[in-house]
Tab-separated table of C-alpha atoms in Angstrom:
chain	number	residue	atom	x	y	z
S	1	UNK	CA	-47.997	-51.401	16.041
S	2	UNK	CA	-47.027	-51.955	12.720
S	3	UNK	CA	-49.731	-53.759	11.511
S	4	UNK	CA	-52.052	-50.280	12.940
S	5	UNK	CA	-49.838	-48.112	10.689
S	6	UNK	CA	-49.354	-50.012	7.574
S	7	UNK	CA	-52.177	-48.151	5.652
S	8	UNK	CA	-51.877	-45.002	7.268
S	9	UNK	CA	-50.815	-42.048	5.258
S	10	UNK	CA	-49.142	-39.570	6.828
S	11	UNK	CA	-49.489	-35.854	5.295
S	12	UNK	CA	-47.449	-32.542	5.936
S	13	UNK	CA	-47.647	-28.996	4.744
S	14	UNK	CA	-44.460	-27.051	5.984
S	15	UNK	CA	-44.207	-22.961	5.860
S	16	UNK	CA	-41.654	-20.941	7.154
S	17	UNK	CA	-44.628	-20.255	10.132
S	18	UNK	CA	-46.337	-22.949	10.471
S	19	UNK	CA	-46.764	-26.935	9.582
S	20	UNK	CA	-49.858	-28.491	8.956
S	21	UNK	CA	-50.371	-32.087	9.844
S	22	UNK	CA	-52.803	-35.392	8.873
S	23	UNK	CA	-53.047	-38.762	9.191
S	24	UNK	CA	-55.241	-40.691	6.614
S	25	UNK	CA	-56.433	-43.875	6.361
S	26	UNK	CA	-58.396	-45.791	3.490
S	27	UNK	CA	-61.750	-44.968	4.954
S	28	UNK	CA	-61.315	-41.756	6.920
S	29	UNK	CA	-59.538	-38.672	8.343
S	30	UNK	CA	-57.950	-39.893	11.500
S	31	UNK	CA	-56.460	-36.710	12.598
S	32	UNK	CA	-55.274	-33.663	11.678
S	33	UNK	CA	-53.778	-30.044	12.778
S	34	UNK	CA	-51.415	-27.395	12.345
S	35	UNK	CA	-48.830	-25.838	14.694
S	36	UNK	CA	-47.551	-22.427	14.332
S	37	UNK	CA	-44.916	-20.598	15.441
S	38	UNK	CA	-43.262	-16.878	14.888
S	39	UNK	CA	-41.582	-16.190	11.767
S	40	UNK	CA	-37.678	-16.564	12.091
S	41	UNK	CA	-37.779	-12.901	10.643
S	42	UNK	CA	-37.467	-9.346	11.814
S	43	UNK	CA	-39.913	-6.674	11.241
S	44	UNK	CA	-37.873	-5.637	7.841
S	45	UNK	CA	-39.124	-9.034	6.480
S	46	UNK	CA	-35.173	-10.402	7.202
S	47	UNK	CA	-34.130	-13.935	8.152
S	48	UNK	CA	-32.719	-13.441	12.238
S	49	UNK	CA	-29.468	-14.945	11.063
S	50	UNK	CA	-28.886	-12.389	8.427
S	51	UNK	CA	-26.647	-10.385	10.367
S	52	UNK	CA	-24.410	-13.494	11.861
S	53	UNK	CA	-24.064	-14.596	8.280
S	54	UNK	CA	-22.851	-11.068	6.996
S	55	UNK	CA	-20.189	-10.655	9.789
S	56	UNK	CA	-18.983	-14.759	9.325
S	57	UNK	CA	-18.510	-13.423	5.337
S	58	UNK	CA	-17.092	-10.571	5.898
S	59	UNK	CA	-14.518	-12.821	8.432
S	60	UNK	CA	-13.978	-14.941	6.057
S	61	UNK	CA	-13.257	-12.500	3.083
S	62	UNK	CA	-10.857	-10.383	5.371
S	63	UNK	CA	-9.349	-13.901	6.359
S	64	UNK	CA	-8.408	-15.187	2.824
S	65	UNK	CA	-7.086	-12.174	1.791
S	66	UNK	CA	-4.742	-11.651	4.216
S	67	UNK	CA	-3.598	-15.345	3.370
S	68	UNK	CA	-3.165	-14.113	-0.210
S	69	UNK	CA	-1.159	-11.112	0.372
S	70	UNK	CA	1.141	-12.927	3.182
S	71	UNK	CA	1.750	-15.655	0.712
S	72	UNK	CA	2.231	-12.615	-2.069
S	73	UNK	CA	4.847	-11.440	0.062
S	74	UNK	CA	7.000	-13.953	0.666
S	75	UNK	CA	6.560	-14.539	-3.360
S	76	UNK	CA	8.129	-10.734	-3.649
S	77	UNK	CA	10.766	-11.447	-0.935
S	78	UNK	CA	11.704	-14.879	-2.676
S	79	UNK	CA	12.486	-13.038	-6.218
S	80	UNK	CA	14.159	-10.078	-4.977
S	81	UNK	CA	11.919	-7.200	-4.882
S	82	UNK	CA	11.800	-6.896	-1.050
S	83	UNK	CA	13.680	-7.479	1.434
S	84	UNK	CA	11.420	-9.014	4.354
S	85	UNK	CA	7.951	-9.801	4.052
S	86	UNK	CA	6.968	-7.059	6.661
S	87	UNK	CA	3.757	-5.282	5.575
S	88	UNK	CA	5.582	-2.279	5.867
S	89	UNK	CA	7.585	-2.754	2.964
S	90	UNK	CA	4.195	-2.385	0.370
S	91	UNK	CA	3.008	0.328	2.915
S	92	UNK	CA	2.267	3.186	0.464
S	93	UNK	CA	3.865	6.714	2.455
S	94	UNK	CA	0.795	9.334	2.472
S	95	UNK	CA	0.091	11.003	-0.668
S	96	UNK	CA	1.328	14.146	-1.217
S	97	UNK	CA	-0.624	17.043	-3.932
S	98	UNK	CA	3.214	17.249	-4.581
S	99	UNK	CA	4.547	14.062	-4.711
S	100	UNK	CA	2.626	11.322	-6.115
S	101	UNK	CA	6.271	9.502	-7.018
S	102	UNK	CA	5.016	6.505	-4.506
S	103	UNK	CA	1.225	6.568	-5.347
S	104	UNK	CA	0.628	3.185	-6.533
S	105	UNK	CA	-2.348	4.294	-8.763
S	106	UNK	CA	0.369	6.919	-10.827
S	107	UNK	CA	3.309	3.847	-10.835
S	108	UNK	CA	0.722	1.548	-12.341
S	109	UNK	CA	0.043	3.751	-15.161
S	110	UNK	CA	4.032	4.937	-15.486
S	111	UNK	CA	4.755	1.038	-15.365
S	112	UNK	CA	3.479	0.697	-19.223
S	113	UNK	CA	5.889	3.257	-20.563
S	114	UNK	CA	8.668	3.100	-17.789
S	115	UNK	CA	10.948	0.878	-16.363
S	116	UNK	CA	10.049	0.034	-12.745
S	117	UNK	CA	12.372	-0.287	-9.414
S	118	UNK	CA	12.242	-3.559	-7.781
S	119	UNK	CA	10.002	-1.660	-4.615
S	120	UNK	CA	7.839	0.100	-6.811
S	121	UNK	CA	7.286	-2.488	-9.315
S	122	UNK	CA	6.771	-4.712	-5.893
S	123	UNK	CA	3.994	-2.116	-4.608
S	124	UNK	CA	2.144	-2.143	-7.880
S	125	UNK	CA	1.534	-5.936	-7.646
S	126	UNK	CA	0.906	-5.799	-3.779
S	127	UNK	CA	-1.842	-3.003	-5.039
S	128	UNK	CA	-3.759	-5.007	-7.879
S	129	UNK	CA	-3.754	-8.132	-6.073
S	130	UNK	CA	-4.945	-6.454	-2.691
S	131	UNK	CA	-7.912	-4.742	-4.697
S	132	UNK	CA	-8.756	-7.044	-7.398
S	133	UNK	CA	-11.969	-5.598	-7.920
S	134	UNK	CA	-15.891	-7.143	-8.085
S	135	UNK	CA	-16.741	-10.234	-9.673
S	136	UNK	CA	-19.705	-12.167	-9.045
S	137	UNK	CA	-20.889	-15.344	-10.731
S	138	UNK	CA	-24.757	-15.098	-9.823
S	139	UNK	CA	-26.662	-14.950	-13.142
S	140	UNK	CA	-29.188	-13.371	-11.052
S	141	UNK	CA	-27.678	-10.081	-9.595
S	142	UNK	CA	-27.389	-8.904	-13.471
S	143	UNK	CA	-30.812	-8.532	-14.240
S	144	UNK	CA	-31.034	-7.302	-10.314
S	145	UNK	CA	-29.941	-3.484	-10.454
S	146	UNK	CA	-31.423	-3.353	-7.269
S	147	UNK	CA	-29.384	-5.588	-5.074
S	148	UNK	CA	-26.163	-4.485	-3.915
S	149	UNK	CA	-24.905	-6.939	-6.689
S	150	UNK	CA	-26.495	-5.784	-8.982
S	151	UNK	CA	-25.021	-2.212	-8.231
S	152	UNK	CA	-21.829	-3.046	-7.833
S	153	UNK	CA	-21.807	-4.530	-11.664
S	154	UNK	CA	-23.537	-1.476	-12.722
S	155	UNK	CA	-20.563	0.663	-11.526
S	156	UNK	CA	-18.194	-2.153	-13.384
S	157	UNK	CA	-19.498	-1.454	-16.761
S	158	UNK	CA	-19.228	1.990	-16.115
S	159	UNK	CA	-16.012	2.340	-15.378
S	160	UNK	CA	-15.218	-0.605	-18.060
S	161	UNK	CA	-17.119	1.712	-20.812
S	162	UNK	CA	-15.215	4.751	-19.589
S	163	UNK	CA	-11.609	3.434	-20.225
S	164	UNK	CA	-12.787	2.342	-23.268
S	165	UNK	CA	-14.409	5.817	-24.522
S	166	UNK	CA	-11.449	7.539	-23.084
S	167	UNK	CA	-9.020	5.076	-24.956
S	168	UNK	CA	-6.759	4.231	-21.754
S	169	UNK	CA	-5.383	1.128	-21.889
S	170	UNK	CA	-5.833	-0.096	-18.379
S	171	UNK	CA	-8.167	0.828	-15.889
S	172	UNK	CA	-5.052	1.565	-13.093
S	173	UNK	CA	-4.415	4.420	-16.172
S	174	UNK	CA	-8.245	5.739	-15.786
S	175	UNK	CA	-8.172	6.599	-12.129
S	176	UNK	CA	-4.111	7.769	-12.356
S	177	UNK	CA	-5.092	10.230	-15.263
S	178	UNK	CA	-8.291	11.215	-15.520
S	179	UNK	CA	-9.965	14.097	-13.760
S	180	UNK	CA	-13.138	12.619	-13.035
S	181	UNK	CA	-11.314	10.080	-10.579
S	182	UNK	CA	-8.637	13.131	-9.047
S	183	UNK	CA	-11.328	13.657	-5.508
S	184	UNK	CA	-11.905	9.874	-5.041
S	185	UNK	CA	-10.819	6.714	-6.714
S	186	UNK	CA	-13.071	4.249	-3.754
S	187	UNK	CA	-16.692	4.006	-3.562
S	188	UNK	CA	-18.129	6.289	-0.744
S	189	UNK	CA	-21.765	6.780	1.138
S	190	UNK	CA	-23.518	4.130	-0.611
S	191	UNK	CA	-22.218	5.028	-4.049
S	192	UNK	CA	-20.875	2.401	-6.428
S	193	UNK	CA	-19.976	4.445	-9.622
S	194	UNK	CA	-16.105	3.865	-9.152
S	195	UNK	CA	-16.807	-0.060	-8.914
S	196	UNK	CA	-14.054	-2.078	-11.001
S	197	UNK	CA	-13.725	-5.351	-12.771
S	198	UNK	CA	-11.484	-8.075	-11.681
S	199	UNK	CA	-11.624	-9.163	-15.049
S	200	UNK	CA	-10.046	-5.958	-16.419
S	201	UNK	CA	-7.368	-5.236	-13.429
S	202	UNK	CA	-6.465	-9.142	-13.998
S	203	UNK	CA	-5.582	-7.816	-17.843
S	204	UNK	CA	-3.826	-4.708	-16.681
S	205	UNK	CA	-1.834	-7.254	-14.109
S	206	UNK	CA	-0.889	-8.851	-17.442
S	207	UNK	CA	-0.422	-6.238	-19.616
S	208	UNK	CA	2.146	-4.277	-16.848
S	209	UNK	CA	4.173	-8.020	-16.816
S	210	UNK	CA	4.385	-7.461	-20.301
S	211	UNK	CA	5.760	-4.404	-20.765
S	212	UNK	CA	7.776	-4.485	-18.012
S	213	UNK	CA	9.251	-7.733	-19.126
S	214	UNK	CA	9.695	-5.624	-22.482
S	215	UNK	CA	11.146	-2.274	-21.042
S	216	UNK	CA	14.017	-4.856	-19.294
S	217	UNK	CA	12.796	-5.463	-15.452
S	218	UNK	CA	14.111	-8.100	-14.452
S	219	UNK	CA	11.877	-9.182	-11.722
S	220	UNK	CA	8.948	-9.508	-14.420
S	221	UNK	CA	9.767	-13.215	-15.638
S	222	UNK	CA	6.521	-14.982	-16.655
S	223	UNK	CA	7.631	-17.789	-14.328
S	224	UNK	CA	6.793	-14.930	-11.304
S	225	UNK	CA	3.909	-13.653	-13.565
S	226	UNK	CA	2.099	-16.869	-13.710
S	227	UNK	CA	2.345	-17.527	-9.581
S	228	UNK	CA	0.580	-13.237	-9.156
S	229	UNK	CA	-1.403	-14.040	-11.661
S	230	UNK	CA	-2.609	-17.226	-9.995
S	231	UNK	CA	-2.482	-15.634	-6.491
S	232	UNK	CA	-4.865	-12.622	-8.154
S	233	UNK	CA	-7.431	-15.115	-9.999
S	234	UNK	CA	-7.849	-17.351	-7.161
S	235	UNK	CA	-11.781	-18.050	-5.993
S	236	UNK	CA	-13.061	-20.661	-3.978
S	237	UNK	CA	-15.289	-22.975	-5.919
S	238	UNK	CA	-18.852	-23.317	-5.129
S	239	UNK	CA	-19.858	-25.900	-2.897
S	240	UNK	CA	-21.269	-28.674	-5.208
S	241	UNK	CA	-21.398	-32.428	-5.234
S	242	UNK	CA	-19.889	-34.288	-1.996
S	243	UNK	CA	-18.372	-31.243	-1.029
S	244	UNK	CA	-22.159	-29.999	-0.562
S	245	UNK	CA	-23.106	-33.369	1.090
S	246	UNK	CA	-20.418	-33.478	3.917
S	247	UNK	CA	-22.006	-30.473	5.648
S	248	UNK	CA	-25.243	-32.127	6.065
S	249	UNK	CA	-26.451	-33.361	9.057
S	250	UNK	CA	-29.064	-35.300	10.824
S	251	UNK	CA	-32.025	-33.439	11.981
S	252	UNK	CA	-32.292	-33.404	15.808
């Protein structure tokens, strides 16, 4: 057999419908064909597995961040600020047109001119490292205003380039104060415009250690600023490498 095959080449054209197939010797076609098969899409044009993959992300995402609070929590409890790592100690009460005392957005921005108490100063970090805002490290989705990335980063800038017009000094200030953000501080139906910048909240997280550190709180140590700060910044690295390699597997 393997003296029949040593000369033969063997030739393949693969497409996400169909693959094309021939075997060539020196002197001649030997044989060739194609076999086809339905597209692994929908009629939208979208892979079948799209929807699997969203909900396994959206798992995952919900998954790691409830690691990073519970872990944020027992940070809190273990330098005083709390007393038990029940959620319902960073539960914010309902807001109040009255009494926005416990809002965390309005104790973020009082936190750079006043003093904090240990459980509001504890429900302004649960709040900035809970939302930490958009970041994306595809080079792709910024030229892409289209995508949903490339929305969401539109809405960054703009809220970026509004606390900077507006001359507040964090962007926890921004929605707090200003009157465009008094209806809604989240994105809703589609919309993006209030999108913010991990970047920027991870200075404001930095900038409220400071001056709380500076106004006397005592549970504002850089020693407890460097583990939030940590906690906040965390990503997952890209798969790359042997990392990328272990997941491969042999084709059945």
């Amino acid at each position: 057999m393997e003296g029949n095959t040593r000369n033969l080449t063997f030739g393949f054209d693969i497409g996400i419908a169909s693959v094309g197939w021939a075997v060539l010797s020196p002197e001649r076609i030997i044989n060739l064909g194609v076999r086809a098969f339905d597209k692994a899409e929908n009629e939208k044009g979208e892979p079948l597995n799209l929807a699997r993959r969203l909900a396994r992300t959206q798992r995952t995402r919900l998954s790691r961040r409830v690691m990073r609070l519970k872990k944020l929590r027992r940070l809190l409890r273990d330098h005083g600020l709390v007393a038990s790592v029940n959620e319902s100690e960073f539960v914010t009460p309902p807001r109040s047109k009255h009494n926005t005392s416990n809002d965390p957005w309005f104790l973020r921005a009082r936190g750079l001119d006043a003093k904090l108490e240990p459980g509001e100063w504890a429900r302004v970090l649960y709040h900035l490292v809970k939302h930490r805002g958009f970041f994306s490290a595809r080079k792709s989705e910024t030229a892409d205003e289209k995508s949903e990335g490339g929305k969401l980063l539109k809405g960054v800038r703009g809220t970026a380039n509004l606390r900077a017009e507006k001359n507040y000094r964090t962007l926890g200030e921004l929605l707090a104060k200003d009157e465009a953000f008094k209806a809604a501080k989240r994105n809703k139906a589609g919309s993006y415009a209030n999108s913010l910048s991990r970047h920027e909240l991870g200075e404001e997280l930095k900038l409220l250690f400071a001056q709380q550190r500076a106004l006397g709180n005592p549970h504002a140590s850089k020693a407890l600023q460097a583990q939030v700060v940590e906690l906040f910044e965390y990503q997952k690295p890209a798969l790359t490498g042997e990392a990328m390699l272990k997941l491969l597997g042999k084709c059945t």
